[in-house]
mmCIF file of C-alpha atoms in Angstrom:
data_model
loop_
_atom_site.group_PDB
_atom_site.id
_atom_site.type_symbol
_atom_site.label_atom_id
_atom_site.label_comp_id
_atom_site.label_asym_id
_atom_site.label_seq_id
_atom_site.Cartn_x
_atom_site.Cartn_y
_atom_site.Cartn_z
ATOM 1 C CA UNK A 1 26.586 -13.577 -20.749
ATOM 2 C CA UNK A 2 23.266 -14.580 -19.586
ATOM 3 C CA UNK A 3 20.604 -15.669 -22.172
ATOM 4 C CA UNK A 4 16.746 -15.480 -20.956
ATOM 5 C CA UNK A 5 13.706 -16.690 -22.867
ATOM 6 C CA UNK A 6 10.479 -16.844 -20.797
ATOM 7 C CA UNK A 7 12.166 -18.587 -17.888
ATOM 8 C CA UNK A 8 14.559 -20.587 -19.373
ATOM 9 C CA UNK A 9 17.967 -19.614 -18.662
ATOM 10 C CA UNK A 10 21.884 -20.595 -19.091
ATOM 11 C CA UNK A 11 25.295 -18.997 -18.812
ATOM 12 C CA UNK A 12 26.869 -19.068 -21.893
ATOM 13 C CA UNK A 13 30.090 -19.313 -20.332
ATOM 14 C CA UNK A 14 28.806 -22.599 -18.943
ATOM 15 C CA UNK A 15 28.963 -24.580 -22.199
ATOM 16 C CA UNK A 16 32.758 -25.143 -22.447
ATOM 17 C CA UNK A 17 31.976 -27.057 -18.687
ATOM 18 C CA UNK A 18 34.573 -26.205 -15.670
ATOM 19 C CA UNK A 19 38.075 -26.006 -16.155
ATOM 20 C CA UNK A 20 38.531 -29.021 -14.439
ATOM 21 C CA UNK A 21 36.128 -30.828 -16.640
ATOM 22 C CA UNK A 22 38.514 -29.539 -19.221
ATOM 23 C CA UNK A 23 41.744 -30.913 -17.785
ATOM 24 C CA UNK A 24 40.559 -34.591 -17.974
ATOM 25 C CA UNK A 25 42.671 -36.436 -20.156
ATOM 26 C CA UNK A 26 40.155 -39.857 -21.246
ATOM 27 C CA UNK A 27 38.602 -39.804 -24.160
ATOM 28 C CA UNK A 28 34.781 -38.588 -22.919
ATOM 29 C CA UNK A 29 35.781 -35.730 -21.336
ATOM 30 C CA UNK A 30 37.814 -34.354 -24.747
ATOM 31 C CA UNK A 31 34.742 -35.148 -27.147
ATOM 32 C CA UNK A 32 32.750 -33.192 -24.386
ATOM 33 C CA UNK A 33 34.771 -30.681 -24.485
ATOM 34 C CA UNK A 34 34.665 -30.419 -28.278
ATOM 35 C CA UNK A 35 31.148 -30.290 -28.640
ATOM 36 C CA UNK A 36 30.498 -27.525 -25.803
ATOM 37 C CA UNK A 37 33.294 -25.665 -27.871
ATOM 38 C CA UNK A 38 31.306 -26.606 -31.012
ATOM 39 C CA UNK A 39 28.203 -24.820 -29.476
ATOM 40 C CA UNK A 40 29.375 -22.002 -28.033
ATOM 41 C CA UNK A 41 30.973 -21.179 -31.123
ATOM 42 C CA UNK A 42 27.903 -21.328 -33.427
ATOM 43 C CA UNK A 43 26.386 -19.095 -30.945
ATOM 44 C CA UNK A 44 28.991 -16.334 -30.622
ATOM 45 C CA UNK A 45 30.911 -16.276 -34.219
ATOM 46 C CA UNK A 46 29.558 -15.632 -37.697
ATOM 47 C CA UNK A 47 30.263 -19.532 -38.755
ATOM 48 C CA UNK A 48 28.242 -19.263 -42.642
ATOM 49 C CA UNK A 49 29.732 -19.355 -45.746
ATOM 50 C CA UNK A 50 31.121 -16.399 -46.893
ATOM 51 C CA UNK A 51 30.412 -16.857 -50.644
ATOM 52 C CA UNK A 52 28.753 -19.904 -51.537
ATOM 53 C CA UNK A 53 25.184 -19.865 -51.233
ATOM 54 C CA UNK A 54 22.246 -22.798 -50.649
ATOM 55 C CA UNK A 55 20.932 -21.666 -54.378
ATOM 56 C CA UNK A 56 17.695 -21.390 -52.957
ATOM 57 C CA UNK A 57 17.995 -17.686 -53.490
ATOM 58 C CA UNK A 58 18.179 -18.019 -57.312
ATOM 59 C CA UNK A 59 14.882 -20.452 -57.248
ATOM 60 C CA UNK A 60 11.323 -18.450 -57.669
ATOM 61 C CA UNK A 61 8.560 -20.487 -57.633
ATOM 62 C CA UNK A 62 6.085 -19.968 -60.332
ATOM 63 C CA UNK A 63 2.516 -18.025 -58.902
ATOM 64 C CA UNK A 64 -0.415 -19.553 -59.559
ATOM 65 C CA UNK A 65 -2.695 -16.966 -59.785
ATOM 66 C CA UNK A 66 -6.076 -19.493 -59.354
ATOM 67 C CA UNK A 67 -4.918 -22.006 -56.478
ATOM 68 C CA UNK A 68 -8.740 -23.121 -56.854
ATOM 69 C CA UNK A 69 -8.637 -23.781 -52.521
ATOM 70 C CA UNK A 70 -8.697 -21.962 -49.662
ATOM 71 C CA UNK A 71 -5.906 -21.191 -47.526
ATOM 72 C CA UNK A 72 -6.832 -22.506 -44.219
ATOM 73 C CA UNK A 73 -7.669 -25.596 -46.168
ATOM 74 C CA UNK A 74 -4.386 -26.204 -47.333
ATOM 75 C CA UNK A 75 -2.562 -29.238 -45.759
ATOM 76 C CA UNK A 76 1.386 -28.921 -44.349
ATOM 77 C CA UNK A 77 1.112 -32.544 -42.532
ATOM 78 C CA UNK A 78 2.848 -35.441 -43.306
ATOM 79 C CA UNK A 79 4.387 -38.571 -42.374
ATOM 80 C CA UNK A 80 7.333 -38.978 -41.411
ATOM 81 C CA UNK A 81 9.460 -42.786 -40.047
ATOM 82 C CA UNK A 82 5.732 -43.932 -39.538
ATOM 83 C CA UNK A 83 4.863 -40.471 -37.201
ATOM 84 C CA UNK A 84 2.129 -37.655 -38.368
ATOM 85 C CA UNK A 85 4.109 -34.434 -38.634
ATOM 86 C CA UNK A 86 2.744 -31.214 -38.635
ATOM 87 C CA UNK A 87 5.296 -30.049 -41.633
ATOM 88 C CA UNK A 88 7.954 -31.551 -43.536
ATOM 89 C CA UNK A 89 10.738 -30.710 -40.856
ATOM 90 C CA UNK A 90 13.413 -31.743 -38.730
ATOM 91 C CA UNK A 91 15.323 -29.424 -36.128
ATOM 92 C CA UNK A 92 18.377 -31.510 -37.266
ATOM 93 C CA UNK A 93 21.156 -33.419 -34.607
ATOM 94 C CA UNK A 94 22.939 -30.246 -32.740
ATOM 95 C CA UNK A 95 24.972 -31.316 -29.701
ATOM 96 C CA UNK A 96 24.890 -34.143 -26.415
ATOM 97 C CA UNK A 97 27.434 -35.244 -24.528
ATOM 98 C CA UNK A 98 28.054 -33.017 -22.129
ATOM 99 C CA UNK A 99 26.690 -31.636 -18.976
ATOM 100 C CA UNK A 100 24.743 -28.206 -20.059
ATOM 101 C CA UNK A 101 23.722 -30.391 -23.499
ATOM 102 C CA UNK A 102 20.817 -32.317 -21.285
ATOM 103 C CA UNK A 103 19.091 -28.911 -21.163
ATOM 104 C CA UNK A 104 19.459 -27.753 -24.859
ATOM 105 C CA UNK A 105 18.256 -30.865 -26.163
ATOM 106 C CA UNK A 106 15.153 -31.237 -23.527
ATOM 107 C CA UNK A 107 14.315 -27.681 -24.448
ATOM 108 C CA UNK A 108 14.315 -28.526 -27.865
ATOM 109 C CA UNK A 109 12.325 -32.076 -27.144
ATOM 110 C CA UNK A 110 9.239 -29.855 -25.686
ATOM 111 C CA UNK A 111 9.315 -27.917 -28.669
ATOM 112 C CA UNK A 112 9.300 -30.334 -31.338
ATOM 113 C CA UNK A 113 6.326 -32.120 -29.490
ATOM 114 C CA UNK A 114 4.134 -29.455 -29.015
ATOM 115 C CA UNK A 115 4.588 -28.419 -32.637
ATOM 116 C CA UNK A 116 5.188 -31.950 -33.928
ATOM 117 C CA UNK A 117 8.545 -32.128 -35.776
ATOM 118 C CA UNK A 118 10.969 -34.318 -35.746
ATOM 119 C CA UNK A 119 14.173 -33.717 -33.910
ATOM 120 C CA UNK A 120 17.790 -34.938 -34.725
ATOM 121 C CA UNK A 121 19.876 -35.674 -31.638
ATOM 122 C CA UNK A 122 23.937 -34.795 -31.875
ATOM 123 C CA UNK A 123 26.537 -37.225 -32.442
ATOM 124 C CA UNK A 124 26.348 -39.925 -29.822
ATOM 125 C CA UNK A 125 30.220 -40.651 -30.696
ATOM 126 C CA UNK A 126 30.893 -40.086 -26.657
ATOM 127 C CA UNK A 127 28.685 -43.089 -25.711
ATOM 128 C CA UNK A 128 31.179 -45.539 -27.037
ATOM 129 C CA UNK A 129 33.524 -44.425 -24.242
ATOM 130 C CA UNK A 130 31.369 -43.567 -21.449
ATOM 131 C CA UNK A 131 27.638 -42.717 -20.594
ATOM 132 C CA UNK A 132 28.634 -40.030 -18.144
ATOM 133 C CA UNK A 133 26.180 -37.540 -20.201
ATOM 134 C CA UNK A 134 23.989 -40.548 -21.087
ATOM 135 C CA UNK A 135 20.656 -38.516 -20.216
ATOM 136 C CA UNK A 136 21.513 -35.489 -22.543
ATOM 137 C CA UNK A 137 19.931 -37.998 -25.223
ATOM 138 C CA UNK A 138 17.888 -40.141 -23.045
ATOM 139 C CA UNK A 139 15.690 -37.842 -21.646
ATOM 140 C CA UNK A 140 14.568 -36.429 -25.297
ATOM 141 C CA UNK A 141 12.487 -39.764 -25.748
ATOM 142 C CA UNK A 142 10.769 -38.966 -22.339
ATOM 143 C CA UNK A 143 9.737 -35.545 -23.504
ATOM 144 C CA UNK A 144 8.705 -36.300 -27.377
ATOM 145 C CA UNK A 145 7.173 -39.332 -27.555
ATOM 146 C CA UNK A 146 5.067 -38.927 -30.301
ATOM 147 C CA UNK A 147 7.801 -37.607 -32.895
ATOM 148 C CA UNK A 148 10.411 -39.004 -34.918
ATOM 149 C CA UNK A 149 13.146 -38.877 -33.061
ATOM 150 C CA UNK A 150 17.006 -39.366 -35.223
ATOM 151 C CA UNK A 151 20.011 -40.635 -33.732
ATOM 152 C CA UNK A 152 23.225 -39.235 -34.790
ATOM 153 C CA UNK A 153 27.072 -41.244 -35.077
ATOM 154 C CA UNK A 154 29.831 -40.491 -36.937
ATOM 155 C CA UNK A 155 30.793 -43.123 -40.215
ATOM 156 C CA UNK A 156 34.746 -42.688 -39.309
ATOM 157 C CA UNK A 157 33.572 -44.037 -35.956
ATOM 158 C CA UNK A 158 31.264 -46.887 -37.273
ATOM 159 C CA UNK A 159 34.074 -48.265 -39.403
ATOM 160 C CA UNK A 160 36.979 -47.505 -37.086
ATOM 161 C CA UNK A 161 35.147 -48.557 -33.380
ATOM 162 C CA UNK A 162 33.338 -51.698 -33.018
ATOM 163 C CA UNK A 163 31.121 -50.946 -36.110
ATOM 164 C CA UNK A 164 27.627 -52.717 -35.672
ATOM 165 C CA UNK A 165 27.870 -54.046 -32.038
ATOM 166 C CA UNK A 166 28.837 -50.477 -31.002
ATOM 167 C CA UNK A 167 25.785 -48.824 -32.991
ATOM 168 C CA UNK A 168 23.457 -51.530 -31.104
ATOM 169 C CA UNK A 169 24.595 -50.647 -27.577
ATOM 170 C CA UNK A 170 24.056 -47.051 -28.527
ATOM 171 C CA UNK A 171 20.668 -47.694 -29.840
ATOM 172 C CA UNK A 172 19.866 -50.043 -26.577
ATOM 173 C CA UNK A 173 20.916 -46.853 -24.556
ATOM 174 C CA UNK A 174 18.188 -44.068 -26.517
ATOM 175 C CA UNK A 175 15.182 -45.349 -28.535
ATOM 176 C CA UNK A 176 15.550 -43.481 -31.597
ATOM 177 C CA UNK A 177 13.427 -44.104 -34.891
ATOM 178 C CA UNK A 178 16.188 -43.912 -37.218
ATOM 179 C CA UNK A 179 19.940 -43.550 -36.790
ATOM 180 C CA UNK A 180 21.777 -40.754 -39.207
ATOM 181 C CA UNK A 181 25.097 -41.595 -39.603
ATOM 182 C CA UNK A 182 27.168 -38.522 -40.771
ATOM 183 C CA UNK A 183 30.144 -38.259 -43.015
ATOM 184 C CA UNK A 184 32.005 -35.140 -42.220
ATOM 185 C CA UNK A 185 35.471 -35.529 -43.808
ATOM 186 C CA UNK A 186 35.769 -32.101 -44.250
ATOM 187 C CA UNK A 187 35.355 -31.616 -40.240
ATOM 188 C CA UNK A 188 37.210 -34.253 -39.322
ATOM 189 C CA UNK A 189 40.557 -33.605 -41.335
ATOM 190 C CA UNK A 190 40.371 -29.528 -39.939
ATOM 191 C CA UNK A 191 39.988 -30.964 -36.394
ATOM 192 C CA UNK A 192 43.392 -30.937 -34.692
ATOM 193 C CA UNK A 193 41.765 -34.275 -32.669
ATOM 194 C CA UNK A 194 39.845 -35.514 -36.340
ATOM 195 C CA UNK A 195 39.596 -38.739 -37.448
ATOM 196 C CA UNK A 196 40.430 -38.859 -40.738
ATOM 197 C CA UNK A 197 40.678 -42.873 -41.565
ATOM 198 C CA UNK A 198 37.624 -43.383 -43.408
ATOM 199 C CA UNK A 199 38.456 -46.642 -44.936
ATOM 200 C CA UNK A 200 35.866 -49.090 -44.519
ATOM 201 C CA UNK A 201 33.077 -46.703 -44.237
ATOM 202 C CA UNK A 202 30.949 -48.070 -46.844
ATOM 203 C CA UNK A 203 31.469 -51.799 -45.941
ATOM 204 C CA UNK A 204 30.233 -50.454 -42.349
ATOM 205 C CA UNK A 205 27.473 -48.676 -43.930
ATOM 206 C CA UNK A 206 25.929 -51.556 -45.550
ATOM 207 C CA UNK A 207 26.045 -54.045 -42.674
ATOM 208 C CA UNK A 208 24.329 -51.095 -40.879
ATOM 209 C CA UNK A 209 21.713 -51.062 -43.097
ATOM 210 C CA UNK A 210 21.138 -54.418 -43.467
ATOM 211 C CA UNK A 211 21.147 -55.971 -39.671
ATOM 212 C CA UNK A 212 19.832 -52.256 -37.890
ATOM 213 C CA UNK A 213 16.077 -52.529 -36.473
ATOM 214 C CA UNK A 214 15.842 -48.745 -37.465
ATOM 215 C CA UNK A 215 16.479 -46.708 -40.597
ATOM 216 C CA UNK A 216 19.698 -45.754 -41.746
ATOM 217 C CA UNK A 217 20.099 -41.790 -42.667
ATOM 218 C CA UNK A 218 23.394 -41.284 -44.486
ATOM 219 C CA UNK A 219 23.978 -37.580 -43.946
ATOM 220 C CA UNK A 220 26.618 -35.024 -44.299
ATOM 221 C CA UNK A 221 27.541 -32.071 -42.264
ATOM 222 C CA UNK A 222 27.549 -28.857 -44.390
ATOM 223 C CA UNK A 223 29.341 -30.040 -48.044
ATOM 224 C CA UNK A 224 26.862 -31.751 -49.722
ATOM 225 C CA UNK A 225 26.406 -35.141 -51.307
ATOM 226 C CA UNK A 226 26.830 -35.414 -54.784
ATOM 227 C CA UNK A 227 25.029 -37.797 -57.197
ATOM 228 C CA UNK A 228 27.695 -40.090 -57.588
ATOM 229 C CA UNK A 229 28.211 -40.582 -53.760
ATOM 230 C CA UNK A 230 24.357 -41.195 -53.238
ATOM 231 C CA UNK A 231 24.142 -43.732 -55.765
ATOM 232 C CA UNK A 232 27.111 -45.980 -54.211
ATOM 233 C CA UNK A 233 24.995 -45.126 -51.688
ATOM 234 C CA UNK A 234 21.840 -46.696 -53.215
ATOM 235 C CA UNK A 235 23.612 -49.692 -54.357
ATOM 236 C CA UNK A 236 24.369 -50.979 -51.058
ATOM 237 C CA UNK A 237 20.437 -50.614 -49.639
ATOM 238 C CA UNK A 238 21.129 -46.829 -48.248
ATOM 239 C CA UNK A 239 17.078 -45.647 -48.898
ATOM 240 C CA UNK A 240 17.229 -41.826 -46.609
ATOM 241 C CA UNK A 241 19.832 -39.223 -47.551
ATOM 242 C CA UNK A 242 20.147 -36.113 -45.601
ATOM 243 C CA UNK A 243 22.005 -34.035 -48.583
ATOM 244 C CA UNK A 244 23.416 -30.986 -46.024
ATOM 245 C CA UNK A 245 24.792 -29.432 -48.104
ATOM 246 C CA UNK A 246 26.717 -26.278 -48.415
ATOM 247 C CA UNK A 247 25.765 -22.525 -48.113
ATOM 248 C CA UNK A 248 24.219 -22.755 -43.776
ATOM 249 C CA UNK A 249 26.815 -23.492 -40.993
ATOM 250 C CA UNK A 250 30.703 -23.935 -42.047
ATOM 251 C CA UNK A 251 32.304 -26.522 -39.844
ATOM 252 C CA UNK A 252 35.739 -25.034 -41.719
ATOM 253 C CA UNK A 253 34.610 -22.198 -39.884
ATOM 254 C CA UNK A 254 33.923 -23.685 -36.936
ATOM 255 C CA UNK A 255 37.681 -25.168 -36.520
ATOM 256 C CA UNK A 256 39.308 -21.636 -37.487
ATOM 257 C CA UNK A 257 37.625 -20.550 -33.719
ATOM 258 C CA UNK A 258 38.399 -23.574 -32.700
ATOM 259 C CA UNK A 259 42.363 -23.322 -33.394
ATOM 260 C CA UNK A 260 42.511 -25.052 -36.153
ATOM 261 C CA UNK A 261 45.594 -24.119 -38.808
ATOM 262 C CA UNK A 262 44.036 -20.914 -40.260
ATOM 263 C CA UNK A 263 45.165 -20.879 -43.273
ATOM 264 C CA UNK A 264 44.112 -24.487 -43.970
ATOM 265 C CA UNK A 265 40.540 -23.612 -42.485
ATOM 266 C CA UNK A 266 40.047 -20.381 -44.646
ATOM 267 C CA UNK A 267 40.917 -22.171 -47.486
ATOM 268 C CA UNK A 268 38.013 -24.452 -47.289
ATOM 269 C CA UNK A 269 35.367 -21.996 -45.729
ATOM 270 C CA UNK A 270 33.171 -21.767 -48.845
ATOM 271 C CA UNK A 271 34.351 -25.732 -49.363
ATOM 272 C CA UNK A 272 31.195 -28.351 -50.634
ATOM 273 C CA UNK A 273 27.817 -28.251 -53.312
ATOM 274 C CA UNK A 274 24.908 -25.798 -52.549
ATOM 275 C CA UNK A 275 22.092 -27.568 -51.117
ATOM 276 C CA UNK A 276 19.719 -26.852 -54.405
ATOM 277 C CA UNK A 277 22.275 -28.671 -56.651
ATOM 278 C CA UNK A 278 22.447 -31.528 -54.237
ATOM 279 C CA UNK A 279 18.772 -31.876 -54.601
ATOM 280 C CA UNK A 280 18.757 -31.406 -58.663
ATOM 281 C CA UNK A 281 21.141 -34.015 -58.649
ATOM 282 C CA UNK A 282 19.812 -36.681 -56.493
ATOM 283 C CA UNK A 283 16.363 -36.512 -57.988
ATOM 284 C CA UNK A 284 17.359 -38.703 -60.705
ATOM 285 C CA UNK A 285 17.869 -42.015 -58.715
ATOM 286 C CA UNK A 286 15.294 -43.490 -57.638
ATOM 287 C CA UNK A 287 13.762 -45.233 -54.418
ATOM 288 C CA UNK A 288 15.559 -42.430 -52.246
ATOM 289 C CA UNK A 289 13.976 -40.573 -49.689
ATOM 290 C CA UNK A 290 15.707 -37.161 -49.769
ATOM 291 C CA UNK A 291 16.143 -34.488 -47.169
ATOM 292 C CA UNK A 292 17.274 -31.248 -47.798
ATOM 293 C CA UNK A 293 19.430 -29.683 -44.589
ATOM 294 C CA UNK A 294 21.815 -26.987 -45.007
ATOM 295 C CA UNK A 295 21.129 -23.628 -44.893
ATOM 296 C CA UNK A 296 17.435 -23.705 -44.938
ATOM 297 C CA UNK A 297 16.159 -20.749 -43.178
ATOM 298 C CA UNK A 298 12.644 -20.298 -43.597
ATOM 299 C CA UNK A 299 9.621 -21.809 -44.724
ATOM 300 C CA UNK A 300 9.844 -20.556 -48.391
ATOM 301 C CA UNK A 301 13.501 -22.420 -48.244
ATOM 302 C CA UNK A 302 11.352 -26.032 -46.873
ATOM 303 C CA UNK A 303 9.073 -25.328 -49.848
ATOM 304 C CA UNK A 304 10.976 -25.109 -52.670
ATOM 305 C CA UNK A 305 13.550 -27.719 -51.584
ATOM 306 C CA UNK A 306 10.013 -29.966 -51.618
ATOM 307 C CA UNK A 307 9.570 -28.589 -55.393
ATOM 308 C CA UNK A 308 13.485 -29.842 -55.963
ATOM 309 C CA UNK A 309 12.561 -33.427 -54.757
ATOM 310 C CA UNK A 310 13.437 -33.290 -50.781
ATOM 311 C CA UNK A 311 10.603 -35.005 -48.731
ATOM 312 C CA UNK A 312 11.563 -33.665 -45.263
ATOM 313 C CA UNK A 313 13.534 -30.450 -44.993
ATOM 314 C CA UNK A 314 15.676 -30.119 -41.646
ATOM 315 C CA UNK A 315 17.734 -27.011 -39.923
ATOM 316 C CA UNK A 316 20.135 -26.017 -36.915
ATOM 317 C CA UNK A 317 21.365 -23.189 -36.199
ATOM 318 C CA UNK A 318 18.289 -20.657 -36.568
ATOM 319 C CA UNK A 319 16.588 -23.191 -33.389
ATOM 320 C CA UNK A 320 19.786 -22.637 -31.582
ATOM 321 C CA UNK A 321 20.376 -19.058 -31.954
ATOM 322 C CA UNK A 322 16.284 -18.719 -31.065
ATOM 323 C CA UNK A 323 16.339 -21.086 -27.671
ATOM 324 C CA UNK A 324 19.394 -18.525 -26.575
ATOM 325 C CA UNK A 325 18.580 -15.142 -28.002
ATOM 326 C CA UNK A 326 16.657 -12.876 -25.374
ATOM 327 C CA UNK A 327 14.376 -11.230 -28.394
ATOM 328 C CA UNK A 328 12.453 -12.455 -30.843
ATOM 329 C CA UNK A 329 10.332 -15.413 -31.230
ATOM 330 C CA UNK A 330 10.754 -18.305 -29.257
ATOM 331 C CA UNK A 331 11.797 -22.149 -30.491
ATOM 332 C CA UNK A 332 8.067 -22.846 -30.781
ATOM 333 C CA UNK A 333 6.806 -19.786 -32.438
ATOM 334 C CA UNK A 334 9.727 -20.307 -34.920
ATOM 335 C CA UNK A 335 8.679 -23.189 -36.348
ATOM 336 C CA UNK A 336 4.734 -21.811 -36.585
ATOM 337 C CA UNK A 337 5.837 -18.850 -38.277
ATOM 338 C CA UNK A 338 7.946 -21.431 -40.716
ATOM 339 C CA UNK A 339 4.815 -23.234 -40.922
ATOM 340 C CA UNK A 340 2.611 -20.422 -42.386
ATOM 341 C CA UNK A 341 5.518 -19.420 -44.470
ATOM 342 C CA UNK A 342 4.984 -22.822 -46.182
ATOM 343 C CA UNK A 343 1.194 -23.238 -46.306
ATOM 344 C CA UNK A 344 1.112 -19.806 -47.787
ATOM 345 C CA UNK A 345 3.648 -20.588 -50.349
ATOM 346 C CA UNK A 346 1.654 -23.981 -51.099
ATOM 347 C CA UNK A 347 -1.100 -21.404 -51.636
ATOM 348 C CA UNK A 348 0.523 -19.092 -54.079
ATOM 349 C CA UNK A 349 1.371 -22.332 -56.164
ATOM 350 C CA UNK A 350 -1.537 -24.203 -55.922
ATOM 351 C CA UNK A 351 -0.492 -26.995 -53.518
ATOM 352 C CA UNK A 352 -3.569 -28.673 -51.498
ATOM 353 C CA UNK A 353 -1.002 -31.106 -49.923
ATOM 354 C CA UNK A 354 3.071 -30.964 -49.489
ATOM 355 C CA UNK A 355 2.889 -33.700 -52.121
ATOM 356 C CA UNK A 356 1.870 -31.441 -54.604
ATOM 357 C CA UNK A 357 5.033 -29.055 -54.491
ATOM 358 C CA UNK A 358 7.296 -31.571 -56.557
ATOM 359 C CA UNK A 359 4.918 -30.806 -59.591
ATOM 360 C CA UNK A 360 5.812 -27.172 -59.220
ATOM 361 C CA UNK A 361 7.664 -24.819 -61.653
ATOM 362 C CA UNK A 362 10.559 -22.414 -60.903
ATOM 363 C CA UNK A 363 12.268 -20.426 -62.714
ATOM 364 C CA UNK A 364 16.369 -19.728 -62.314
ATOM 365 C CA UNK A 365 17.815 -17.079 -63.743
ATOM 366 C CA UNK A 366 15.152 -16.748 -66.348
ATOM 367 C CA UNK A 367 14.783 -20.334 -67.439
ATOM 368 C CA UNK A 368 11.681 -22.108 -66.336
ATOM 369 C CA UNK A 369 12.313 -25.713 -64.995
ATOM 370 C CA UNK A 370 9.571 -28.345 -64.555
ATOM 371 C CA UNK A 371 8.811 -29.795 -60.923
ATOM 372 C CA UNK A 372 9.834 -33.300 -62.235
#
């Protein structure tokens, strides 16, 4: 299947690489194998949850009926790892590693600069082994220069593979701004390949945090971080948590297409915490800067996870399924029409600034809740 938007084009069949790219036996070649197979499924299955939702849904911000300013005066901008964004939001780490990756992630680079967003880049895990598909992350930096830009490793393979010193060579190979490191056990224990030893993670984590020139963003992959796992987070200097939490993209889901044992994989489909409880939860400790990832899929959704406490909100898979589908608005356009989705909702509640959303009621199945 061919997929065409305004010149840019790519065989889908393409992503999975040659068959003799599958064959190779070293380690590279089967992680870049895994991610093209990663891709191509979140492009041609149905990967969501199936029952579990983000919660947004059952959120309805309060109207204010006198916003006392005008609309095209009202202010989505804001800062961002020291760079001036144009709204709270990240098109968060998809995919790298492998030879059709270099032109997803440049395509998404131009975007994210000319609308200026940050962009998350995929797990650089393969880097550790080889730099075959070294420019797949490189060449984002040379096409977004002026936004925050997120690297992206796993924490099994912090703790497990060289820890600091391999972070640092990554980190000398692609100037990022901040480096999300992602706990996915989850993902890892479906994988048939996983790695599932995540002892030490923590120790890793804080060393990390302590001796890296660049931000450390302890994420998660689609399950959610719960209070209690962001405050052990907290107490060892962790300051940015990506909550992703549950209700977008099932990696359970993923692995069923992938081969995983079915049974196993169906049985955790709907596995993790919403995304909105996530945020409830993690309000309460402070110095944390919060994002909110995981099944955000509009602008309304980046608002009121900003009324729930999130300072950046971030998204996948509606970017991907726009930079391949042949209709319908383009990477770029996305993100405006997500942008005036927001400002108008700042509007309707009487938000000058993005700051102002976190003093913003809701109600939730009939009880109102105060912004703070």
């Amino acid at each position: 299947m061919t997929h065409t938007r305004r010149g840019y084009k790519m065989e889908q069949r393409d992503l999975t690489g040659s068959g003799d790219e599958k064959s190779h036996t070293n380690g590279g070649d089967r992680v870049a194998a895994r991610k093209a197979d990663h891709l191509e499924i979140c492009l041609s299955q149905d990967v969501s949850f199936r029952r579990l939702t983000t919660g947004f849904e059952q959120m309805q911000l309060v109207h204010c009926a006198l916003p006392e300013v005008a609309l095209d005066r009202v202010d989505t901008g804001t800062t961002f790892l020291g760079r001036a964004l144009s709204m709270p939001l990240m098109i968060t780490g998809m995919t790298g590693g492998f030879a059709q990756a270099e032109e997803v992630n440049t395509r998404l680079a131009q975007a994210c600069q000319s609308q200026r967003v940050a962009l998350g880049l995929g797990s650089q895990r393969q880097l550790l082994e080889n730099q075959q598909h070294l420019r797949s992350f490189s060449a984002v930096r040379e096409l977004a220069p002026d936004i925050p830009l997120v690297g992206n490793i796993g924490a099994a393979q912090v703790a497990q593979r060289g820890g600091l010193g391999a972070v640092e060579r990554i980190l000398r190979m692609v100037e990022v701004d901040a480096l999300a490191v992602h706990l996915n056990p989850l993902h890892e224990a479906l994988q048939p390949e996983g790695d599932t030893d995540f002892g030490g993670v923590l120790a890793a984590l804080q060393q990390l945090v302590e001796e890296l020139p660049v931000p450390v963003i302890v994420k998660e992959t689609g399950a959610g971080i719960s209070k209690e796992v962001a405050q052990r987070l907290a107490d060892i200097g962790v300051r940015y948590i990506d909550v992703s939490g549950a209700g977008g993209t099932s990696w359970a889901a993923v692995e069923y297409y992938r081969g995983a044992d079915p049974r196993l994989a169906e049985k955790f489909w709907d596995w993790g915490i919403p995304t909105a409880l996530c945020l409830q939860e993690l309000r309460s400790i402070p110095g944390l800067h919060v994002l909110a990832s995981g099944g955000v899929r509009d602008g309304l959704d980046v608002a009121k996870a900003l009324v729930l406490g999130a300072e950046m909100a971030g998204a996948a898979a509606p970017f991907l399924k726009a930079l391949f589908a042949q209709e319908g608005p383009t990477v770029e356009e996305l993100i405006a029409q997500w942008r005036e989705e927001l400002r108008l909702a700042m509007f309707l509640t009487g938000c000058a600034e993005v700051e102002r959303l976190r003093e913003v009621r809701y109600f939730l199945k009939g009880r109102f809740m105060e912004g703070r």
